mmCIF file of C-alpha atoms and ligand atoms in Angstrom:
data_model
loop_
_atom_site.group_PDB
_atom_site.id
_atom_site.type_symbol
_atom_site.label_atom_id
_atom_site.label_comp_id
_atom_site.label_asym_id
_atom_site.label_seq_id
_atom_site.Cartn_x
_atom_site.Cartn_y
_atom_site.Cartn_z
ATOM 1 C CA MET A 1 226.237 60.865 26.234
ATOM 2 C CA LYS A 2 228.721 63.740 26.048
ATOM 3 C CA ILE A 3 230.551 63.829 22.715
ATOM 4 C CA LEU A 4 233.594 66.013 22.251
ATOM 5 C CA ILE A 5 234.378 66.983 18.669
ATOM 6 C CA LEU A 6 237.903 68.213 18.246
ATOM 7 C CA SER A 7 237.699 70.630 15.340
ATOM 8 C CA ARG A 8 239.144 73.977 14.375
ATOM 9 C CA ARG A 9 235.732 75.504 13.689
ATOM 10 C CA GLY A 10 232.143 74.736 14.549
ATOM 11 C CA THR A 11 231.087 76.203 11.215
ATOM 12 C CA LEU A 12 232.840 73.559 9.071
ATOM 13 C CA TYR A 13 230.402 71.382 7.137
ATOM 14 C CA SER A 14 231.281 68.126 8.894
ATOM 15 C CA THR A 15 231.338 69.710 12.356
ATOM 16 C CA ARG A 16 227.939 71.282 11.778
ATOM 17 C CA ARG A 17 226.540 67.983 10.539
ATOM 18 C CA PHE A 18 227.992 66.075 13.508
ATOM 19 C CA THR A 19 226.535 68.581 15.945
ATOM 20 C CA LYS A 20 223.110 68.283 14.357
ATOM 21 C CA ALA A 21 223.202 64.467 14.285
ATOM 22 C CA SER A 22 224.367 64.274 17.921
ATOM 23 C CA LEU A 23 221.545 66.531 19.096
ATOM 24 C CA GLN A 24 218.975 64.619 17.025
ATOM 25 C CA LEU A 25 220.135 61.407 18.692
ATOM 26 C CA GLY A 26 219.713 63.034 22.096
ATOM 27 C CA HIS A 27 223.378 63.524 22.951
ATOM 28 C CA HIS A 28 225.266 66.412 24.370
ATOM 29 C CA VAL A 29 227.932 67.825 22.080
ATOM 30 C CA MET A 30 230.960 70.039 22.635
ATOM 31 C CA VAL A 31 233.137 71.425 19.835
ATOM 32 C CA LEU A 32 236.676 72.235 20.866
ATOM 33 C CA ASP A 33 239.415 73.877 18.828
ATOM 34 C CA PRO A 34 242.626 71.952 19.642
ATOM 35 C CA LEU A 35 244.538 75.233 19.590
ATOM 36 C CA ARG A 36 242.506 76.470 22.543
ATOM 37 C CA CYS A 37 243.593 73.500 24.656
ATOM 38 C CA VAL A 38 246.299 73.799 27.259
ATOM 39 C CA VAL A 39 248.045 70.457 27.646
ATOM 40 C CA VAL A 40 249.260 69.736 31.171
ATOM 41 C CA VAL A 41 251.690 66.838 31.525
ATOM 42 C CA ALA A 42 252.393 65.627 35.051
ATOM 43 C CA LYS A 43 252.800 62.279 36.768
ATOM 44 C CA ASP A 44 249.293 60.995 37.627
ATOM 45 C CA ALA A 45 247.888 64.488 37.138
ATOM 46 C CA GLY A 46 247.818 65.034 33.397
ATOM 47 C CA ALA A 47 245.009 67.302 32.300
ATOM 48 C CA ILE A 48 243.618 69.506 29.578
ATOM 49 C CA TYR A 49 242.587 73.049 30.287
ATOM 50 C CA VAL A 50 240.444 75.239 28.111
ATOM 51 C CA LYS A 51 241.541 78.765 28.863
ATOM 52 C CA ASP A 52 241.862 78.611 32.660
ATOM 53 C CA LYS A 53 239.351 75.858 33.392
ATOM 54 C CA PRO A 54 239.800 72.080 33.316
ATOM 55 C CA LEU A 55 238.067 70.471 30.339
ATOM 56 C CA GLU A 56 234.587 69.223 31.120
ATOM 57 C CA THR A 57 235.065 65.429 30.833
ATOM 58 C CA PRO A 58 233.331 63.951 27.766
ATOM 59 C CA ASP A 59 232.377 60.280 27.275
ATOM 60 C CA VAL A 60 234.068 60.071 23.904
ATOM 61 C CA VAL A 61 236.253 62.132 21.581
ATOM 62 C CA LEU A 62 235.856 62.437 17.817
ATOM 63 C CA PRO A 63 239.009 64.048 16.404
ATOM 64 C CA ARG A 64 238.432 66.027 13.207
ATOM 65 C CA ILE A 65 241.795 67.577 12.597
ATOM 66 C CA GLY A 66 242.037 66.853 8.885
ATOM 67 C CA ALA A 67 243.166 69.965 7.079
ATOM 68 C CA SER A 68 245.079 71.194 10.100
ATOM 69 C CA ILE A 69 246.774 68.086 11.454
ATOM 70 C CA THR A 70 249.523 69.933 13.204
ATOM 71 C CA ASP A 71 251.843 68.694 15.913
ATOM 72 C CA TYR A 72 249.728 70.734 18.297
ATOM 73 C CA GLY A 73 246.508 69.065 17.213
ATOM 74 C CA LEU A 74 248.120 65.655 17.567
ATOM 75 C CA ALA A 75 249.504 66.494 21.000
ATOM 76 C CA THR A 76 245.971 67.347 22.086
ATOM 77 C CA VAL A 77 244.618 64.042 20.762
ATOM 78 C CA SER A 78 247.292 62.027 22.568
ATOM 79 C CA GLN A 79 246.718 63.986 25.776
ATOM 80 C CA LEU A 80 243.018 63.106 25.611
ATOM 81 C CA GLU A 81 244.080 59.460 25.307
ATOM 82 C CA LEU A 82 246.538 59.822 28.171
ATOM 83 C CA ILE A 83 243.871 61.107 30.516
ATOM 84 C CA GLY A 84 241.901 57.959 29.720
ATOM 85 C CA LEU A 85 239.228 59.119 27.289
ATOM 86 C CA PRO A 86 238.077 56.908 24.419
ATOM 87 C CA VAL A 87 239.222 58.559 21.182
ATOM 88 C CA VAL A 88 237.659 57.202 18.000
ATOM 89 C CA ASN A 89 240.764 57.482 15.791
ATOM 90 C CA SER A 90 243.925 57.104 17.847
ATOM 91 C CA SER A 91 246.754 59.632 17.636
ATOM 92 C CA GLN A 92 249.069 56.856 16.405
ATOM 93 C CA SER A 93 246.779 55.964 13.529
ATOM 94 C CA ILE A 94 246.318 59.632 12.621
ATOM 95 C CA ILE A 95 250.101 60.098 12.610
ATOM 96 C CA ALA A 96 250.600 57.040 10.398
ATOM 97 C CA SER A 97 247.998 58.116 7.852
ATOM 98 C CA ARG A 98 248.977 61.766 7.568
ATOM 99 C CA ASP A 99 252.435 60.814 6.307
ATOM 100 C CA LYS A 100 251.726 59.628 2.759
ATOM 101 C CA LEU A 101 254.854 57.503 2.502
ATOM 102 C CA ARG A 102 254.413 55.870 5.896
ATOM 103 C CA CYS A 103 250.789 55.212 5.019
ATOM 104 C CA LEU A 104 251.795 53.451 1.771
ATOM 105 C CA GLN A 105 254.487 51.455 3.582
ATOM 106 C CA ILE A 106 251.969 50.184 6.136
ATOM 107 C CA LEU A 107 249.462 49.357 3.395
ATOM 108 C CA ALA A 108 252.028 47.480 1.304
ATOM 109 C CA MET A 109 253.262 45.623 4.385
ATOM 110 C CA ASN A 110 249.685 44.472 5.002
ATOM 111 C CA GLY A 111 249.164 43.205 1.482
ATOM 112 C CA VAL A 112 247.122 46.177 0.213
ATOM 113 C CA ALA A 113 247.808 47.135 -3.432
ATOM 114 C CA VAL A 114 249.330 50.613 -3.814
ATOM 115 C CA PRO A 115 250.752 52.559 -6.792
ATOM 116 C CA ARG A 116 254.508 52.038 -7.208
ATOM 117 C CA THR A 117 256.131 54.788 -5.196
ATOM 118 C CA ILE A 118 259.652 56.000 -4.561
ATOM 119 C CA MET A 119 261.294 58.301 -2.095
ATOM 120 C CA CYS A 120 264.784 59.584 -2.808
ATOM 121 C CA ARG A 121 266.991 62.517 -1.908
ATOM 122 C CA ASP A 122 269.437 62.508 -4.751
ATOM 123 C CA ALA A 123 268.711 63.241 -8.415
ATOM 124 C CA ARG A 124 271.940 61.743 -9.779
ATOM 125 C CA ASN A 125 270.332 58.484 -10.885
ATOM 126 C CA LEU A 126 267.089 60.044 -12.044
ATOM 127 C CA ASP A 127 266.852 57.901 -15.186
ATOM 128 C CA GLN A 128 267.028 54.642 -13.236
ATOM 129 C CA ILE A 129 264.660 56.057 -10.605
ATOM 130 C CA LEU A 130 262.180 57.051 -13.300
ATOM 131 C CA GLY A 131 262.450 53.561 -14.777
ATOM 132 C CA LEU A 132 261.200 52.134 -11.487
ATOM 133 C CA VAL A 133 257.899 54.017 -11.789
ATOM 134 C CA GLY A 134 257.367 53.548 -15.521
ATOM 135 C CA GLY A 135 258.920 56.801 -16.775
ATOM 136 C CA THR A 136 257.320 60.210 -17.201
ATOM 137 C CA PRO A 137 254.805 61.597 -16.604
ATOM 138 C CA VAL A 138 255.053 60.891 -12.879
ATOM 139 C CA ILE A 139 253.128 62.118 -9.865
ATOM 140 C CA VAL A 140 255.058 63.982 -7.188
ATOM 141 C CA LYS A 141 253.506 64.389 -3.738
ATOM 142 C CA LEU A 142 254.569 66.235 -0.672
ATOM 143 C CA ILE A 143 254.740 63.671 2.127
ATOM 144 C CA GLN A 144 252.202 65.700 4.058
ATOM 145 C CA GLY A 145 249.365 67.336 2.214
ATOM 146 C CA ALA A 146 245.627 67.084 1.794
ATOM 147 C CA GLN A 147 242.749 68.213 -0.401
ATOM 148 C CA GLY A 148 244.934 67.969 -3.488
ATOM 149 C CA VAL A 149 247.438 70.563 -2.280
ATOM 150 C CA GLY A 150 250.999 69.355 -2.786
ATOM 151 C CA VAL A 151 250.129 66.791 -5.468
ATOM 152 C CA MET A 152 251.831 67.600 -8.761
ATOM 153 C CA MET A 153 252.594 66.060 -12.109
ATOM 154 C CA ALA A 154 255.967 66.143 -13.832
ATOM 155 C CA ASP A 155 255.696 65.599 -17.595
ATOM 156 C CA SER A 156 259.362 65.231 -18.365
ATOM 157 C CA ARG A 157 262.681 64.380 -16.785
ATOM 158 C CA GLY A 158 263.599 68.075 -16.907
ATOM 159 C CA SER A 159 260.480 69.281 -15.131
ATOM 160 C CA LEU A 160 260.896 66.566 -12.495
ATOM 161 C CA GLU A 161 264.478 67.682 -11.891
ATOM 162 C CA GLY A 162 263.383 71.296 -11.423
ATOM 163 C CA LEU A 163 260.550 70.289 -9.152
ATOM 164 C CA LEU A 164 262.761 68.082 -6.967
ATOM 165 C CA ASP A 165 265.387 70.796 -6.728
ATOM 166 C CA THR A 166 262.755 73.277 -5.552
ATOM 167 C CA VAL A 167 261.094 71.084 -2.939
ATOM 168 C CA TRP A 168 264.375 69.719 -1.577
ATOM 169 C CA ASN A 169 265.719 73.248 -1.256
ATOM 170 C CA LEU A 170 262.627 74.146 0.744
ATOM 171 C CA GLY A 171 263.562 71.295 3.072
ATOM 172 C CA ARG A 172 260.517 69.236 2.125
ATOM 173 C CA GLU A 173 260.343 65.532 1.294
ATOM 174 C CA VAL A 174 258.379 64.239 -1.647
ATOM 175 C CA LEU A 175 257.460 60.910 -3.039
ATOM 176 C CA ILE A 176 257.507 60.044 -6.726
ATOM 177 C CA GLN A 177 254.678 57.845 -7.871
ATOM 178 C CA GLU A 178 253.710 56.031 -11.045
ATOM 179 C CA TYR A 179 251.086 57.992 -12.931
ATOM 180 C CA VAL A 180 247.908 56.008 -13.577
ATOM 181 C CA PRO A 181 246.650 57.562 -16.843
ATOM 182 C CA GLU A 182 243.795 55.099 -17.251
ATOM 183 C CA SER A 183 242.123 56.677 -14.207
ATOM 184 C CA LYS A 184 241.444 59.745 -16.437
ATOM 185 C CA GLY A 185 241.149 62.098 -13.476
ATOM 186 C CA GLU A 186 238.698 59.860 -11.659
ATOM 187 C CA ASP A 187 238.997 57.950 -8.437
ATOM 188 C CA LEU A 188 236.845 56.383 -5.769
ATOM 189 C CA ARG A 189 236.426 57.586 -2.225
ATOM 190 C CA VAL A 190 235.282 54.832 0.101
ATOM 191 C CA LEU A 191 234.173 55.744 3.589
ATOM 192 C CA VAL A 192 234.865 53.005 6.122
ATOM 193 C CA VAL A 193 233.402 53.259 9.617
ATOM 194 C CA GLY A 194 234.001 50.563 12.213
ATOM 195 C CA GLY A 195 235.272 48.125 9.584
ATOM 196 C CA GLU A 196 232.246 48.590 7.323
ATOM 197 C CA VAL A 197 231.813 50.482 4.084
ATOM 198 C CA ILE A 198 229.134 53.098 4.609
ATOM 199 C CA GLY A 199 229.396 54.920 1.298
ATOM 200 C CA VAL A 200 231.261 55.153 -1.988
ATOM 201 C CA ILE A 201 231.507 57.978 -4.485
ATOM 202 C CA ARG A 202 233.312 58.394 -7.743
ATOM 203 C CA ARG A 203 235.122 61.716 -7.918
ATOM 204 C CA ILE A 204 235.661 63.256 -11.309
ATOM 205 C CA ALA A 205 238.263 65.976 -11.764
ATOM 206 C CA ARG A 206 237.198 69.144 -13.510
ATOM 207 C CA ALA A 207 238.426 69.622 -17.080
ATOM 208 C CA GLY A 208 242.177 70.146 -17.370
ATOM 209 C CA GLU A 209 242.853 68.834 -13.847
ATOM 210 C CA PHE A 210 244.115 65.368 -12.871
ATOM 211 C CA ARG A 211 243.272 65.720 -9.169
ATOM 212 C CA SER A 212 239.738 64.669 -8.398
ATOM 213 C CA ASN A 213 239.540 66.237 -4.930
ATOM 214 C CA ILE A 214 236.245 68.000 -4.259
ATOM 215 C CA HIS A 215 238.324 70.922 -2.937
ATOM 216 C CA LYS A 216 239.916 71.148 -6.380
ATOM 217 C CA GLY A 217 236.552 71.385 -8.088
ATOM 218 C CA GLY A 218 236.007 67.628 -8.488
ATOM 219 C CA GLU A 219 232.476 66.353 -8.920
ATOM 220 C CA ALA A 220 231.002 63.520 -6.859
ATOM 221 C CA LYS A 221 228.742 60.761 -8.183
ATOM 222 C CA ALA A 222 227.104 57.937 -6.278
ATOM 223 C CA VAL A 223 228.402 54.566 -7.481
ATOM 224 C CA ASP A 224 228.360 50.953 -6.586
ATOM 225 C CA VAL A 225 231.629 49.040 -6.594
ATOM 226 C CA PRO A 226 232.525 45.339 -6.632
ATOM 227 C CA GLN A 227 232.948 43.569 -3.293
ATOM 228 C CA SER A 228 236.707 43.303 -3.944
ATOM 229 C CA TYR A 229 236.938 47.130 -3.831
ATOM 230 C CA ARG A 230 235.043 47.219 -0.546
ATOM 231 C CA ASP A 231 237.318 44.543 0.882
ATOM 232 C CA LEU A 232 240.342 46.531 -0.243
ATOM 233 C CA ALA A 233 239.083 49.689 1.490
ATOM 234 C CA VAL A 234 238.270 47.809 4.695
ATOM 235 C CA ALA A 235 241.722 46.160 4.641
ATOM 236 C CA ALA A 236 243.339 49.594 4.194
ATOM 237 C CA ALA A 237 241.449 51.091 7.151
ATOM 238 C CA ARG A 238 242.311 48.051 9.278
ATOM 239 C CA ALA A 239 246.017 48.179 8.327
ATOM 240 C CA LEU A 240 246.161 51.749 9.649
ATOM 241 C CA ALA A 241 243.962 50.928 12.646
ATOM 242 C CA LEU A 242 241.571 53.729 11.695
ATOM 243 C CA ASN A 243 237.982 53.323 12.917
ATOM 244 C CA ILE A 244 236.872 56.118 10.617
ATOM 245 C CA ALA A 245 238.698 56.292 7.296
ATOM 246 C CA GLY A 246 238.309 57.845 3.870
ATOM 247 C CA VAL A 247 240.111 55.506 1.486
ATOM 248 C CA ASP A 248 241.154 56.902 -1.912
ATOM 249 C CA ILE A 249 241.232 54.183 -4.563
ATOM 250 C CA ILE A 250 242.535 54.586 -8.094
ATOM 251 C CA GLU A 251 241.573 52.118 -10.795
ATOM 252 C CA SER A 252 244.660 51.047 -12.698
ATOM 253 C CA LYS A 253 244.855 48.528 -15.520
ATOM 254 C CA SER A 254 246.274 46.029 -13.049
ATOM 255 C CA GLY A 255 243.403 46.527 -10.608
ATOM 256 C CA PRO A 256 242.327 48.919 -7.856
ATOM 257 C CA LYS A 257 245.066 50.497 -5.752
ATOM 258 C CA VAL A 258 244.924 52.549 -2.577
ATOM 259 C CA MET A 259 246.516 56.009 -2.962
ATOM 260 C CA GLU A 260 245.995 57.212 0.568
ATOM 261 C CA VAL A 261 243.861 56.841 3.659
ATOM 262 C CA ASN A 262 242.419 59.942 5.366
ATOM 263 C CA SER A 263 241.777 60.000 9.093
ATOM 264 C CA SER A 264 239.276 62.901 9.090
ATOM 265 C CA PRO A 265 237.448 62.330 5.830
ATOM 266 C CA GLY A 266 235.087 65.023 4.640
ATOM 267 C CA PHE A 267 231.673 63.742 3.587
ATOM 268 C CA GLU A 268 229.881 66.688 2.041
ATOM 269 C CA GLY A 269 230.324 65.222 -1.450
ATOM 270 C CA LEU A 270 229.184 61.807 -0.252
ATOM 271 C CA GLU A 271 226.056 63.123 1.489
ATOM 272 C CA ARG A 272 225.117 65.317 -1.486
ATOM 273 C CA ALA A 273 225.672 62.560 -4.054
ATOM 274 C CA THR A 274 223.981 59.735 -2.158
ATOM 275 C CA GLY A 275 221.458 61.531 0.067
ATOM 276 C CA GLN A 276 222.731 59.427 2.979
ATOM 277 C CA ASP A 277 222.989 60.767 6.505
ATOM 278 C CA VAL A 278 226.687 60.014 6.914
ATOM 279 C CA ALA A 279 227.043 62.235 9.994
ATOM 280 C CA ARG A 280 224.409 60.250 11.846
ATOM 281 C CA LYS A 281 226.109 56.939 11.008
ATOM 282 C CA ILE A 282 229.445 58.227 12.290
ATOM 283 C CA ILE A 283 227.885 59.559 15.499
ATOM 284 C CA GLU A 284 226.037 56.266 16.041
ATOM 285 C CA TYR A 285 229.331 54.435 15.653
ATOM 286 C CA THR A 286 231.092 56.897 17.993
ATOM 287 C CA VAL A 287 228.476 56.255 20.691
ATOM 288 C CA GLN A 288 228.827 52.478 20.273
ATOM 289 C CA TYR A 289 232.576 52.838 20.508
ATOM 290 C CA ALA A 290 232.247 54.762 23.783
ATOM 291 C CA GLU A 291 229.884 52.160 25.225
ATOM 292 C CA LYS A 292 232.296 49.346 24.374
ATOM 293 C CA ALA A 293 235.202 51.282 25.882
ATOM 294 C CA LYS A 294 233.205 51.764 29.086
ATOM 295 C CA GLU A 295 232.439 48.029 29.295
ATOM 296 C CA ARG A 296 236.111 47.179 28.755
ATOM 297 C CA LYS A 297 237.094 49.578 31.536
ATOM 298 C CA LYS A 298 234.566 48.008 33.899
ATOM 299 C CA ALA A 299 235.802 44.498 33.098
ATOM 300 C CA ALA A 300 239.435 45.455 33.693
HETATM 301 P P1 ADP B 401 245.479 64.419 -1.260
HETATM 302 O O1 ADP B 401 245.874 64.103 0.130
HETATM 303 O O2 ADP B 401 245.876 65.789 -1.645
HETATM 304 O O3 ADP B 401 244.027 64.100 -1.521
HETATM 305 P P2 ADP B 401 246.027 62.122 -3.036
HETATM 306 O O4 ADP B 401 247.178 61.195 -2.958
HETATM 307 O O5 ADP B 401 244.698 61.555 -2.673
HETATM 308 O O6 ADP B 401 246.373 63.429 -2.178
HETATM 309 O O7 ADP B 401 245.963 62.700 -4.514
HETATM 310 C C1 ADP B 401 245.034 63.697 -4.919
HETATM 311 C C2 ADP B 401 244.363 63.322 -6.234
HETATM 312 O O8 ADP B 401 245.327 63.283 -7.298
HETATM 313 C C3 ADP B 401 243.737 61.940 -6.226
HETATM 314 O O9 ADP B 401 242.433 61.981 -5.672
HETATM 315 C C4 ADP B 401 243.759 61.558 -7.701
HETATM 316 O O10 ADP B 401 242.654 62.128 -8.387
HETATM 317 C C5 ADP B 401 245.034 62.220 -8.201
HETATM 318 N N1 ADP B 401 246.161 61.261 -8.166
HETATM 319 C C6 ADP B 401 246.913 60.994 -7.071
HETATM 320 N N2 ADP B 401 247.846 60.052 -7.343
HETATM 321 C C7 ADP B 401 247.685 59.706 -8.637
HETATM 322 C C8 ADP B 401 248.366 58.780 -9.515
HETATM 323 N N3 ADP B 401 249.378 58.043 -9.085
HETATM 324 N N4 ADP B 401 247.935 58.705 -10.810
HETATM 325 C C9 ADP B 401 246.897 59.478 -11.252
HETATM 326 N N5 ADP B 401 246.228 60.362 -10.475
HETATM 327 C C10 ADP B 401 246.608 60.492 -9.184
HETATM 328 MG MG1 MG B 402 243.134 62.245 -1.330
#
């Protein structure tokens, strides 16, 4: 089978691991930087060119446009769908998950527990607004951000006001979220593939940091979690229609809550902490997905 990995660089950990796993399983693999794609839109003749040549048609596409989910990257993913290729995470589901507020709205709508979150564009009623999320400290997040970048804490009403003024003046939207102090800088990352949990780690923030992201120096530990946590992660992935999802869960005193769902989850921490071959599992699923898509096409 020919697997196309859409990724900015072949040298990234996950891309390297996917390439290795694909070859070990006897597949052909191509790594394509979405920015090198030329998208051609035309009635019945849509195409993708790489430089001046039409893209060699793969059997399946695995989009890995996590840290660089740009409009361009997304346009490439939807073009691959438009020309009829099976894409493991759809452009629509990637779009929904990259917007943190939209993601939380979809989760809440589907009965998934989330931290209380507000979006506003006016600081006049800040006291009432703060009351809705339990007062300071609060967490402030840029609507789009990943790897801990754009996630801040405001300790007081004054610092929140300054922060909001700054981000609004930069033309950015933020959400204000209840701070979960009992998490103590720890959270759980649950990797869901094809509706099944394939691994869980606890991430522990480095000293003096509340963000547990591995990219922010967080440490990963293999853990086991209750079935209810697994069910929550699977429900979150399903709500966003993501076949491959990294679900971030925070443990609050009122139970586990989903903070966000990532459509191109990294798994270096997970592989190191658990010794599992996560890349292989994802490639195996990708191949299955392509086979099912082919059968559906034949039946239609
Ligand atoms: P990113 O996309 O940058 O990973 P997240 O929403 O996952 O954004 O937040 C990054 C990290 O910040 C989380 O992994 C968690 O450790 C911490 N964090 C996020 N929201 C909260 C919260 N409401 N209370 C306490 N810690 C939080
Ligand atoms: Mg996260």
